[in-house]
Amino acid sequence: MNLKVPLVGLVAVMSLGLAPQVLAAEESPQEVTEATGGTGLVHTHQVPLEEFLFQSRADNRSVQQNFINQVAPSAQSLAGANDMYASVMIAQAIVESGWGKSTLSAAPNYNLFGIKGSYNGQSVTMPTQEYINGQWITVNAKFRKYPSYKESLQDNVNIIRNTSFSPGVYYYAGAWKSNTKSYRDATAYLTGRYATAPNYATALNNMIETYNLTQYDSGVQTVPMHRLYNKNTGEHFYTGSTAEKNGLINMGWTFEGTAWQAPTSSSTKVYRLYNPYTGDHHYTTSSKERNGLTSIGWKYESDCWYSGGNRVLYRLYNPNAKTAGAHHYTLSSSEKDSLVRAGWRYEGIGWNGY
């Protein structure tokens, strides 16, 4: 039997061919172990699990939250359609790809789980170690190259839903939502099966609890809200439109990442207004404030998104702004506090998001 472990990528080898071959990365070959009594199902990780056991949210928080924001919408949609926990899917993506920093998981490959082969004819070749006849040798192997994280997440869903080593018995059924009481049951079931490391559930649970990933298990459909910055005016701009985001980038705006997730519907709308005299934009859930601004010359542009969720967007005002950039909105309490120290005024909660 050949065990395969990539130098760059992810990992889990299913040599029976009953599911896509998944691969591992940048981990000592000695850590690869055989599971399920000789069936050839093997799993290791791109980075040591220890890095995820006690990780604080303060560590590279903005980078980590940006990664979560990128994978969460697809994870929510796929989990809802496949009887799975979005929280567990996101935690696995974090742990397996090292926050999307591995070569295989980063753009333009987007392979979060190290699945081998090709996707719609697209692949990337990377060095891999294969354990053959009692020794490790290095060969080049093809890994699937996806157009986005969504397709990578879908492939992992296929593994969790369809892997079977005997007719009618699904290997990961114990991790499905209908067969568990909570995400902790699912992570416990995956330990020793999806990954042989005894602390796999601990790592996943820590990510779920540290980053409040259970919020994505609600089934609420969301859209990522893009945050852009105009260095010439100092204004931050927010939009759920990818086309509008790309248009602004082409005009010289800087894309700063996904600011939060907005529900696709709710009873509370967020209104967007534009000041033609200063070039500034303003956002509010208050129809009274909207009407007051339009009465003094602001232009009401649209109901741009919805408010909803258990995370608050702080609203701040810059009394020194001469033109655009008078208001700022953020999920980050540390960013809020930093702006207050710099002279901005905290005006309260603007709206809610995920």
mmCIF file of C-alpha atoms in Angstrom:
data_model
loop_
_atom_site.group_PDB
_atom_site.id
_atom_site.type_symbol
_atom_site.label_atom_id
_atom_site.label_comp_id
_atom_site.label_asym_id
_atom_site.label_seq_id
_atom_site.Cartn_x
_atom_site.Cartn_y
_atom_site.Cartn_z
ATOM 1 C CA MET A 1 0.000 0.000 0.000
ATOM 2 C CA ASN A 2 1.262 3.524 -0.824
ATOM 3 C CA LEU A 3 0.784 6.342 1.662
ATOM 4 C CA LYS A 4 0.943 9.791 0.074
ATOM 5 C CA VAL A 5 1.835 12.993 1.883
ATOM 6 C CA PRO A 6 2.439 16.264 -0.003
ATOM 7 C CA LEU A 7 5.166 18.727 0.836
ATOM 8 C CA VAL A 8 2.727 21.531 0.142
ATOM 9 C CA GLY A 9 -0.967 20.979 0.464
ATOM 10 C CA LEU A 10 -3.341 19.068 2.795
ATOM 11 C CA VAL A 11 -4.097 15.524 3.390
ATOM 12 C CA ALA A 12 -6.169 12.444 3.833
ATOM 13 C CA VAL A 13 -5.527 9.496 1.675
ATOM 14 C CA MET A 14 -8.363 7.256 0.627
ATOM 15 C CA SER A 15 -6.638 4.510 -1.259
ATOM 16 C CA LEU A 16 -9.815 2.509 -1.805
ATOM 17 C CA GLY A 17 -10.946 5.070 -4.347
ATOM 18 C CA LEU A 18 -14.417 5.359 -2.827
ATOM 19 C CA ALA A 19 -13.941 9.093 -2.325
ATOM 20 C CA PRO A 20 -11.663 11.731 -3.833
ATOM 21 C CA GLN A 21 -8.066 11.330 -2.685
ATOM 22 C CA VAL A 22 -7.240 13.946 -0.145
ATOM 23 C CA LEU A 23 -3.691 14.879 0.672
ATOM 24 C CA ALA A 24 -1.636 16.454 3.421
ATOM 25 C CA ALA A 25 1.168 18.892 3.705
ATOM 26 C CA GLU A 26 4.332 20.210 5.264
ATOM 27 C CA GLU A 27 4.169 17.720 8.079
ATOM 28 C CA SER A 28 6.706 15.172 9.200
ATOM 29 C CA PRO A 29 6.085 11.816 7.448
ATOM 30 C CA GLN A 30 6.443 10.095 10.810
ATOM 31 C CA GLU A 31 3.182 11.701 11.890
ATOM 32 C CA VAL A 32 1.184 9.939 9.205
ATOM 33 C CA THR A 33 -0.669 6.948 10.617
ATOM 34 C CA GLU A 34 -2.921 4.308 9.148
ATOM 35 C CA ALA A 35 -6.522 4.202 10.272
ATOM 36 C CA THR A 36 -9.587 1.936 10.151
ATOM 37 C CA GLY A 37 -7.795 -1.364 10.474
ATOM 38 C CA GLY A 38 -5.925 -1.431 7.221
ATOM 39 C CA THR A 39 -8.438 0.241 4.943
ATOM 40 C CA GLY A 40 -5.885 2.822 3.899
ATOM 41 C CA LEU A 41 -7.746 5.908 5.156
ATOM 42 C CA VAL A 42 -5.073 8.314 6.348
ATOM 43 C CA HIS A 43 -5.203 11.948 7.380
ATOM 44 C CA THR A 44 -2.646 14.530 8.479
ATOM 45 C CA HIS A 45 -2.559 18.332 8.399
ATOM 46 C CA GLN A 46 -0.834 21.234 6.668
ATOM 47 C CA VAL A 47 0.251 22.744 9.972
ATOM 48 C CA PRO A 48 0.629 21.250 13.461
ATOM 49 C CA LEU A 49 -2.687 20.999 15.300
ATOM 50 C CA GLU A 50 -1.041 22.490 18.376
ATOM 51 C CA GLU A 51 -1.233 25.893 16.687
ATOM 52 C CA PHE A 52 -5.022 25.750 16.949
ATOM 53 C CA LEU A 53 -5.444 24.361 20.464
ATOM 54 C CA PHE A 54 -4.938 27.559 22.443
ATOM 55 C CA GLN A 55 -5.049 30.242 19.767
ATOM 56 C CA SER A 56 -6.264 33.606 20.978
ATOM 57 C CA ARG A 57 -8.622 35.712 18.941
ATOM 58 C CA ALA A 58 -6.184 38.599 19.413
ATOM 59 C CA ASP A 59 -3.648 36.842 17.187
ATOM 60 C CA ASN A 60 -3.860 38.355 13.676
ATOM 61 C CA ARG A 61 -7.554 38.895 14.267
ATOM 62 C CA SER A 62 -8.295 40.922 11.144
ATOM 63 C CA VAL A 63 -6.543 38.398 8.877
ATOM 64 C CA GLN A 64 -8.317 35.487 10.505
ATOM 65 C CA GLN A 65 -11.742 37.117 10.404
ATOM 66 C CA ASN A 66 -11.233 37.995 6.761
ATOM 67 C CA PHE A 67 -10.600 34.314 5.969
ATOM 68 C CA ILE A 68 -13.738 33.325 7.883
ATOM 69 C CA ASN A 69 -15.730 35.939 5.986
ATOM 70 C CA GLN A 70 -14.508 34.480 2.698
ATOM 71 C CA VAL A 71 -15.557 30.884 3.384
ATOM 72 C CA ALA A 72 -18.596 31.383 5.647
ATOM 73 C CA PRO A 73 -21.270 32.186 3.011
ATOM 74 C CA SER A 74 -20.509 29.075 0.957
ATOM 75 C CA ALA A 75 -20.146 26.937 4.088
ATOM 76 C CA GLN A 76 -23.565 28.109 5.314
ATOM 77 C CA SER A 77 -25.262 27.359 2.026
ATOM 78 C CA LEU A 78 -23.618 23.957 1.574
ATOM 79 C CA ALA A 79 -24.150 22.915 5.184
ATOM 80 C CA GLY A 80 -27.826 23.827 5.060
ATOM 81 C CA ALA A 81 -28.327 21.734 1.934
ATOM 82 C CA ASN A 82 -26.366 18.724 3.174
ATOM 83 C CA ASP A 83 -27.346 18.189 6.825
ATOM 84 C CA MET A 84 -24.012 19.469 8.144
ATOM 85 C CA TYR A 85 -22.679 22.072 10.565
ATOM 86 C CA ALA A 86 -21.327 25.209 8.905
ATOM 87 C CA SER A 87 -19.316 25.859 12.076
ATOM 88 C CA VAL A 88 -17.486 22.535 11.712
ATOM 89 C CA MET A 89 -16.889 23.073 7.983
ATOM 90 C CA ILE A 90 -15.343 26.494 8.614
ATOM 91 C CA ALA A 91 -13.234 25.181 11.503
ATOM 92 C CA GLN A 92 -11.951 22.352 9.306
ATOM 93 C CA ALA A 93 -11.059 24.817 6.549
ATOM 94 C CA ILE A 94 -9.108 26.875 9.101
ATOM 95 C CA VAL A 95 -7.240 23.915 10.577
ATOM 96 C CA GLU A 96 -6.610 22.044 7.327
ATOM 97 C CA SER A 97 -5.336 25.051 5.368
ATOM 98 C CA GLY A 98 -3.703 27.059 8.160
ATOM 99 C CA TRP A 99 -6.078 30.008 7.627
ATOM 100 C CA GLY A 100 -5.722 29.664 3.860
ATOM 101 C CA LYS A 101 -2.001 30.406 3.988
ATOM 102 C CA SER A 102 -0.695 27.144 2.551
ATOM 103 C CA THR A 103 0.490 27.252 -1.053
ATOM 104 C CA LEU A 104 -2.185 24.808 -2.126
ATOM 105 C CA SER A 105 -5.055 26.655 -0.438
ATOM 106 C CA ALA A 106 -4.016 30.168 -1.474
ATOM 107 C CA ALA A 107 -5.001 31.834 -4.746
ATOM 108 C CA PRO A 108 -5.024 30.780 -7.507
ATOM 109 C CA ASN A 109 -5.393 27.171 -6.285
ATOM 110 C CA TYR A 110 -8.070 27.498 -3.543
ATOM 111 C CA ASN A 111 -7.607 23.849 -2.530
ATOM 112 C CA LEU A 112 -8.446 23.983 1.180
ATOM 113 C CA PHE A 113 -8.459 20.221 1.774
ATOM 114 C CA GLY A 114 -5.649 18.915 -0.445
ATOM 115 C CA ILE A 115 -7.801 16.907 -2.809
ATOM 116 C CA LYS A 116 -5.791 15.322 -5.617
ATOM 117 C CA GLY A 117 -6.609 15.128 -9.314
ATOM 118 C CA SER A 118 -8.130 17.857 -11.461
ATOM 119 C CA TYR A 119 -11.218 20.031 -11.346
ATOM 120 C CA ASN A 120 -12.795 20.803 -14.711
ATOM 121 C CA GLY A 121 -9.427 20.001 -16.245
ATOM 122 C CA GLN A 122 -7.552 22.370 -13.917
ATOM 123 C CA SER A 123 -4.769 21.158 -11.633
ATOM 124 C CA VAL A 124 -1.553 22.286 -10.010
ATOM 125 C CA THR A 125 1.526 20.049 -9.686
ATOM 126 C CA MET A 126 3.366 19.999 -6.380
ATOM 127 C CA PRO A 127 6.039 17.773 -4.810
ATOM 128 C CA THR A 128 4.649 14.948 -2.705
ATOM 129 C CA GLN A 129 6.200 12.246 -0.569
ATOM 130 C CA GLU A 130 5.010 8.683 -1.159
ATOM 131 C CA TYR A 131 5.806 5.864 1.240
ATOM 132 C CA ILE A 132 6.664 2.924 -1.029
ATOM 133 C CA ASN A 133 8.302 -0.347 -0.010
ATOM 134 C CA GLY A 134 9.316 0.955 3.384
ATOM 135 C CA GLN A 135 10.804 4.275 2.324
ATOM 136 C CA TRP A 136 9.761 7.838 1.473
ATOM 137 C CA ILE A 137 10.367 9.076 -2.037
ATOM 138 C CA THR A 138 9.540 12.474 -3.541
ATOM 139 C CA VAL A 139 7.373 12.634 -6.635
ATOM 140 C CA ASN A 140 5.300 15.311 -8.335
ATOM 141 C CA ALA A 141 1.529 14.959 -8.005
ATOM 142 C CA LYS A 142 -1.447 16.837 -9.382
ATOM 143 C CA PHE A 143 -3.884 18.546 -7.049
ATOM 144 C CA ARG A 144 -7.239 20.026 -7.919
ATOM 145 C CA LYS A 145 -7.206 23.714 -8.765
ATOM 146 C CA TYR A 146 -10.510 25.423 -8.021
ATOM 147 C CA PRO A 147 -11.917 28.742 -9.238
ATOM 148 C CA SER A 148 -12.835 29.660 -5.646
ATOM 149 C CA TYR A 149 -13.144 28.304 -2.105
ATOM 150 C CA LYS A 150 -16.764 27.339 -2.771
ATOM 151 C CA GLU A 151 -15.841 24.457 -5.070
ATOM 152 C CA SER A 152 -13.231 23.221 -2.592
ATOM 153 C CA LEU A 153 -15.809 23.249 0.192
ATOM 154 C CA GLN A 154 -18.227 21.368 -2.055
ATOM 155 C CA ASP A 155 -15.673 18.621 -2.638
ATOM 156 C CA ASN A 156 -15.178 18.219 1.091
ATOM 157 C CA VAL A 157 -18.957 18.010 1.526
ATOM 158 C CA ASN A 158 -18.924 15.194 -1.034
ATOM 159 C CA ILE A 159 -16.409 13.327 1.116
ATOM 160 C CA ILE A 160 -18.391 13.763 4.358
ATOM 161 C CA ARG A 161 -21.665 12.805 2.695
ATOM 162 C CA ASN A 162 -20.638 10.067 0.264
ATOM 163 C CA THR A 163 -17.620 8.157 1.616
ATOM 164 C CA SER A 164 -18.619 4.516 2.099
ATOM 165 C CA PHE A 165 -16.568 1.351 2.571
ATOM 166 C CA SER A 166 -19.590 -0.955 2.510
ATOM 167 C CA PRO A 167 -22.970 -0.643 0.786
ATOM 168 C CA GLY A 168 -25.421 1.590 2.631
ATOM 169 C CA VAL A 169 -22.991 2.488 5.411
ATOM 170 C CA TYR A 170 -21.611 6.020 5.271
ATOM 171 C CA TYR A 171 -18.301 6.471 7.012
ATOM 172 C CA TYR A 172 -18.953 10.031 8.266
ATOM 173 C CA ALA A 173 -22.693 9.731 8.989
ATOM 174 C CA GLY A 174 -22.000 10.237 12.691
ATOM 175 C CA ALA A 175 -20.957 13.823 11.916
ATOM 176 C CA TRP A 176 -24.191 14.736 10.127
ATOM 177 C CA LYS A 177 -26.470 17.200 11.860
ATOM 178 C CA SER A 178 -29.433 14.796 12.000
ATOM 179 C CA ASN A 179 -27.303 12.224 13.826
ATOM 180 C CA THR A 180 -25.872 14.594 16.454
ATOM 181 C CA LYS A 181 -27.077 16.913 19.192
ATOM 182 C CA SER A 182 -24.424 19.600 18.708
ATOM 183 C CA TYR A 183 -21.292 20.482 16.743
ATOM 184 C CA ARG A 184 -19.253 18.878 19.536
ATOM 185 C CA ASP A 185 -20.726 15.488 18.698
ATOM 186 C CA ALA A 186 -19.704 16.034 15.077
ATOM 187 C CA THR A 187 -16.121 17.030 15.879
ATOM 188 C CA ALA A 188 -15.796 14.101 18.285
ATOM 189 C CA TYR A 189 -16.977 11.718 15.559
ATOM 190 C CA LEU A 190 -14.529 13.115 13.001
ATOM 191 C CA THR A 191 -11.639 12.515 15.410
ATOM 192 C CA GLY A 192 -10.053 9.159 14.618
ATOM 193 C CA ARG A 193 -11.867 9.035 11.280
ATOM 194 C CA TYR A 194 -11.340 12.185 9.230
ATOM 195 C CA ALA A 195 -8.130 12.764 11.192
ATOM 196 C CA THR A 196 -6.326 10.298 13.435
ATOM 197 C CA ALA A 197 -4.863 12.957 15.761
ATOM 198 C CA PRO A 198 -6.537 12.547 19.195
ATOM 199 C CA ASN A 199 -6.686 16.326 19.679
ATOM 200 C CA TYR A 200 -8.445 17.034 16.365
ATOM 201 C CA ALA A 201 -11.806 17.738 18.050
ATOM 202 C CA THR A 202 -10.118 20.011 20.581
ATOM 203 C CA ALA A 203 -8.572 22.071 17.793
ATOM 204 C CA LEU A 204 -11.871 22.339 15.896
ATOM 205 C CA ASN A 205 -13.841 23.177 19.046
ATOM 206 C CA ASN A 206 -11.374 25.875 19.992
ATOM 207 C CA MET A 207 -11.745 27.538 16.604
ATOM 208 C CA ILE A 208 -15.545 27.284 16.764
ATOM 209 C CA GLU A 209 -15.730 28.805 20.234
ATOM 210 C CA THR A 210 -12.980 31.414 19.820
ATOM 211 C CA TYR A 211 -14.485 32.806 16.619
ATOM 212 C CA ASN A 212 -18.166 32.233 17.451
ATOM 213 C CA LEU A 213 -18.613 30.014 14.402
ATOM 214 C CA THR A 214 -21.922 28.605 15.652
ATOM 215 C CA GLN A 215 -23.501 31.842 14.420
ATOM 216 C CA TYR A 216 -23.231 30.325 10.924
ATOM 217 C CA ASP A 217 -25.296 27.278 11.937
ATOM 218 C CA SER A 218 -28.493 29.327 12.102
ATOM 219 C CA GLY A 219 -29.325 28.774 8.445
ATOM 220 C CA VAL A 220 -29.560 32.508 7.789
ATOM 221 C CA GLN A 221 -28.369 33.365 4.283
ATOM 222 C CA THR A 222 -25.816 36.174 4.212
ATOM 223 C CA VAL A 223 -23.774 38.198 1.741
ATOM 224 C CA PRO A 224 -20.260 39.556 2.336
ATOM 225 C CA MET A 225 -20.065 43.314 2.747
ATOM 226 C CA HIS A 226 -16.991 44.747 1.042
ATOM 227 C CA ARG A 227 -15.037 47.592 2.621
ATOM 228 C CA LEU A 228 -13.089 50.003 0.424
ATOM 229 C CA TYR A 229 -10.961 53.056 1.141
ATOM 230 C CA ASN A 230 -10.305 56.211 -0.891
ATOM 231 C CA LYS A 231 -6.880 57.514 0.057
ATOM 232 C CA ASN A 232 -7.593 60.847 -1.641
ATOM 233 C CA THR A 233 -10.690 61.693 0.396
ATOM 234 C CA GLY A 234 -10.283 59.487 3.482
ATOM 235 C CA GLU A 235 -13.691 57.923 2.939
ATOM 236 C CA HIS A 236 -14.566 54.305 3.652
ATOM 237 C CA PHE A 237 -17.257 52.822 1.444
ATOM 238 C CA TYR A 238 -19.330 49.692 2.026
ATOM 239 C CA THR A 239 -21.181 47.571 -0.521
ATOM 240 C CA GLY A 240 -22.505 44.066 -1.029
ATOM 241 C CA SER A 241 -22.123 44.399 -4.795
ATOM 242 C CA THR A 242 -19.085 42.689 -6.283
ATOM 243 C CA ALA A 243 -19.521 44.693 -9.478
ATOM 244 C CA GLU A 244 -19.533 47.969 -7.549
ATOM 245 C CA LYS A 245 -16.505 46.854 -5.528
ATOM 246 C CA ASN A 246 -14.553 46.004 -8.682
ATOM 247 C CA GLY A 247 -15.579 49.262 -10.324
ATOM 248 C CA LEU A 248 -14.226 51.276 -7.403
ATOM 249 C CA ILE A 249 -10.987 49.279 -7.367
ATOM 250 C CA ASN A 250 -10.534 50.123 -11.045
ATOM 251 C CA MET A 251 -10.947 53.796 -10.118
ATOM 252 C CA GLY A 252 -8.173 53.599 -7.532
ATOM 253 C CA TRP A 253 -9.987 52.670 -4.323
ATOM 254 C CA THR A 254 -8.286 50.161 -2.004
ATOM 255 C CA PHE A 255 -10.201 46.992 -1.148
ATOM 256 C CA GLU A 256 -9.682 46.314 2.564
ATOM 257 C CA GLY A 257 -11.548 43.019 2.812
ATOM 258 C CA THR A 258 -14.926 41.782 3.987
ATOM 259 C CA ALA A 259 -16.166 43.994 6.803
ATOM 260 C CA TRP A 260 -19.066 41.773 7.953
ATOM 261 C CA GLN A 261 -21.795 39.461 6.690
ATOM 262 C CA ALA A 262 -25.258 40.954 6.090
ATOM 263 C CA PRO A 263 -28.455 38.858 6.007
ATOM 264 C CA THR A 264 -30.138 38.695 2.619
ATOM 265 C CA SER A 265 -33.400 39.779 4.229
ATOM 266 C CA SER A 266 -34.739 41.105 7.526
ATOM 267 C CA SER A 267 -37.249 43.625 8.838
ATOM 268 C CA THR A 268 -34.566 46.303 9.229
ATOM 269 C CA LYS A 269 -33.119 48.027 6.178
ATOM 270 C CA VAL A 270 -29.929 50.059 6.018
ATOM 271 C CA TYR A 271 -30.328 53.184 3.873
ATOM 272 C CA ARG A 272 -27.487 54.691 1.832
ATOM 273 C CA LEU A 273 -27.290 58.424 1.193
ATOM 274 C CA TYR A 274 -24.874 60.605 -0.772
ATOM 275 C CA ASN A 275 -23.854 64.238 -0.225
ATOM 276 C CA PRO A 276 -23.207 65.786 -3.677
ATOM 277 C CA TYR A 277 -21.460 68.774 -2.095
ATOM 278 C CA THR A 278 -18.817 66.863 -0.130
ATOM 279 C CA GLY A 279 -18.803 63.472 -1.912
ATOM 280 C CA ASP A 280 -19.543 61.726 1.362
ATOM 281 C CA HIS A 281 -21.727 58.654 1.930
ATOM 282 C CA HIS A 282 -23.810 57.969 4.993
ATOM 283 C CA TYR A 283 -25.575 54.793 6.152
ATOM 284 C CA THR A 284 -28.437 54.552 8.625
ATOM 285 C CA THR A 285 -31.331 52.304 9.697
ATOM 286 C CA SER A 286 -33.367 55.363 10.718
ATOM 287 C CA SER A 287 -35.971 56.530 8.215
ATOM 288 C CA LYS A 288 -36.232 59.752 10.228
ATOM 289 C CA GLU A 289 -32.503 60.422 9.794
ATOM 290 C CA ARG A 290 -32.755 59.492 6.107
ATOM 291 C CA ASN A 291 -35.621 61.941 5.585
ATOM 292 C CA GLY A 292 -33.811 64.640 7.524
ATOM 293 C CA LEU A 293 -30.708 64.345 5.345
ATOM 294 C CA THR A 294 -32.663 64.336 2.076
ATOM 295 C CA SER A 295 -34.455 67.524 3.209
ATOM 296 C CA ILE A 296 -31.108 69.349 3.351
ATOM 297 C CA GLY A 297 -29.818 68.151 0.000
ATOM 298 C CA TRP A 298 -28.489 64.615 0.470
ATOM 299 C CA LYS A 299 -29.476 62.089 -2.211
ATOM 300 C CA TYR A 300 -31.124 58.865 -1.120
ATOM 301 C CA GLU A 301 -29.420 56.148 -3.199
ATOM 302 C CA SER A 302 -30.939 52.855 -2.101
ATOM 303 C CA ASP A 303 -31.839 50.340 0.584
ATOM 304 C CA CYS A 304 -28.352 48.926 0.332
ATOM 305 C CA TRP A 305 -28.456 45.962 2.759
ATOM 306 C CA TYR A 306 -30.216 44.543 5.784
ATOM 307 C CA SER A 307 -29.396 44.627 9.483
ATOM 308 C CA GLY A 308 -29.486 41.374 11.438
ATOM 309 C CA GLY A 309 -27.267 39.080 13.482
ATOM 310 C CA ASN A 310 -25.627 38.985 16.882
ATOM 311 C CA ARG A 311 -22.636 41.200 16.064
ATOM 312 C CA VAL A 312 -22.813 44.983 16.267
ATOM 313 C CA LEU A 313 -21.408 47.558 13.852
ATOM 314 C CA TYR A 314 -20.070 50.555 15.740
ATOM 315 C CA ARG A 315 -20.755 54.005 14.275
ATOM 316 C CA LEU A 316 -18.196 56.786 14.701
ATOM 317 C CA TYR A 317 -18.059 60.423 13.600
ATOM 318 C CA ASN A 318 -14.997 62.510 12.709
ATOM 319 C CA PRO A 319 -15.702 66.137 13.708
ATOM 320 C CA ASN A 320 -12.563 67.245 11.864
ATOM 321 C CA ALA A 321 -13.561 65.824 8.468
ATOM 322 C CA LYS A 322 -13.866 68.632 5.917
ATOM 323 C CA THR A 323 -15.420 66.637 3.073
ATOM 324 C CA ALA A 324 -15.894 62.866 2.766
ATOM 325 C CA GLY A 325 -15.134 60.289 5.435
ATOM 326 C CA ALA A 326 -17.116 61.888 8.239
ATOM 327 C CA HIS A 327 -18.552 58.575 9.452
ATOM 328 C CA HIS A 328 -16.967 55.169 9.920
ATOM 329 C CA TYR A 329 -18.506 51.787 10.735
ATOM 330 C CA THR A 330 -16.713 48.749 12.135
ATOM 331 C CA LEU A 331 -17.220 45.404 13.884
ATOM 332 C CA SER A 332 -13.913 45.827 15.674
ATOM 333 C CA SER A 333 -14.039 47.225 19.211
ATOM 334 C CA SER A 334 -10.283 47.793 19.090
ATOM 335 C CA GLU A 335 -10.638 49.856 15.897
ATOM 336 C CA LYS A 336 -13.473 51.784 17.528
ATOM 337 C CA ASP A 337 -11.365 52.510 20.621
ATOM 338 C CA SER A 338 -8.393 53.542 18.492
ATOM 339 C CA LEU A 339 -10.494 56.041 16.543
ATOM 340 C CA VAL A 340 -11.973 57.461 19.747
ATOM 341 C CA ARG A 341 -8.453 58.046 21.063
ATOM 342 C CA ALA A 342 -7.658 59.824 17.793
ATOM 343 C CA GLY A 343 -10.545 62.241 18.297
ATOM 344 C CA TRP A 344 -13.501 60.495 16.672
ATOM 345 C CA ARG A 345 -16.852 60.460 18.473
ATOM 346 C CA TYR A 346 -18.547 57.157 19.188
ATOM 347 C CA GLU A 347 -22.226 57.555 18.253
ATOM 348 C CA GLY A 348 -23.494 54.108 19.196
ATOM 349 C CA ILE A 349 -24.523 51.000 17.286
ATOM 350 C CA GLY A 350 -25.178 51.552 13.593
ATOM 351 C CA TRP A 351 -26.736 48.131 12.829
ATOM 352 C CA ASN A 352 -26.144 44.423 13.289
ATOM 353 C CA GLY A 353 -24.411 41.811 11.183
ATOM 354 C CA TYR A 354 -22.815 38.366 11.262
#
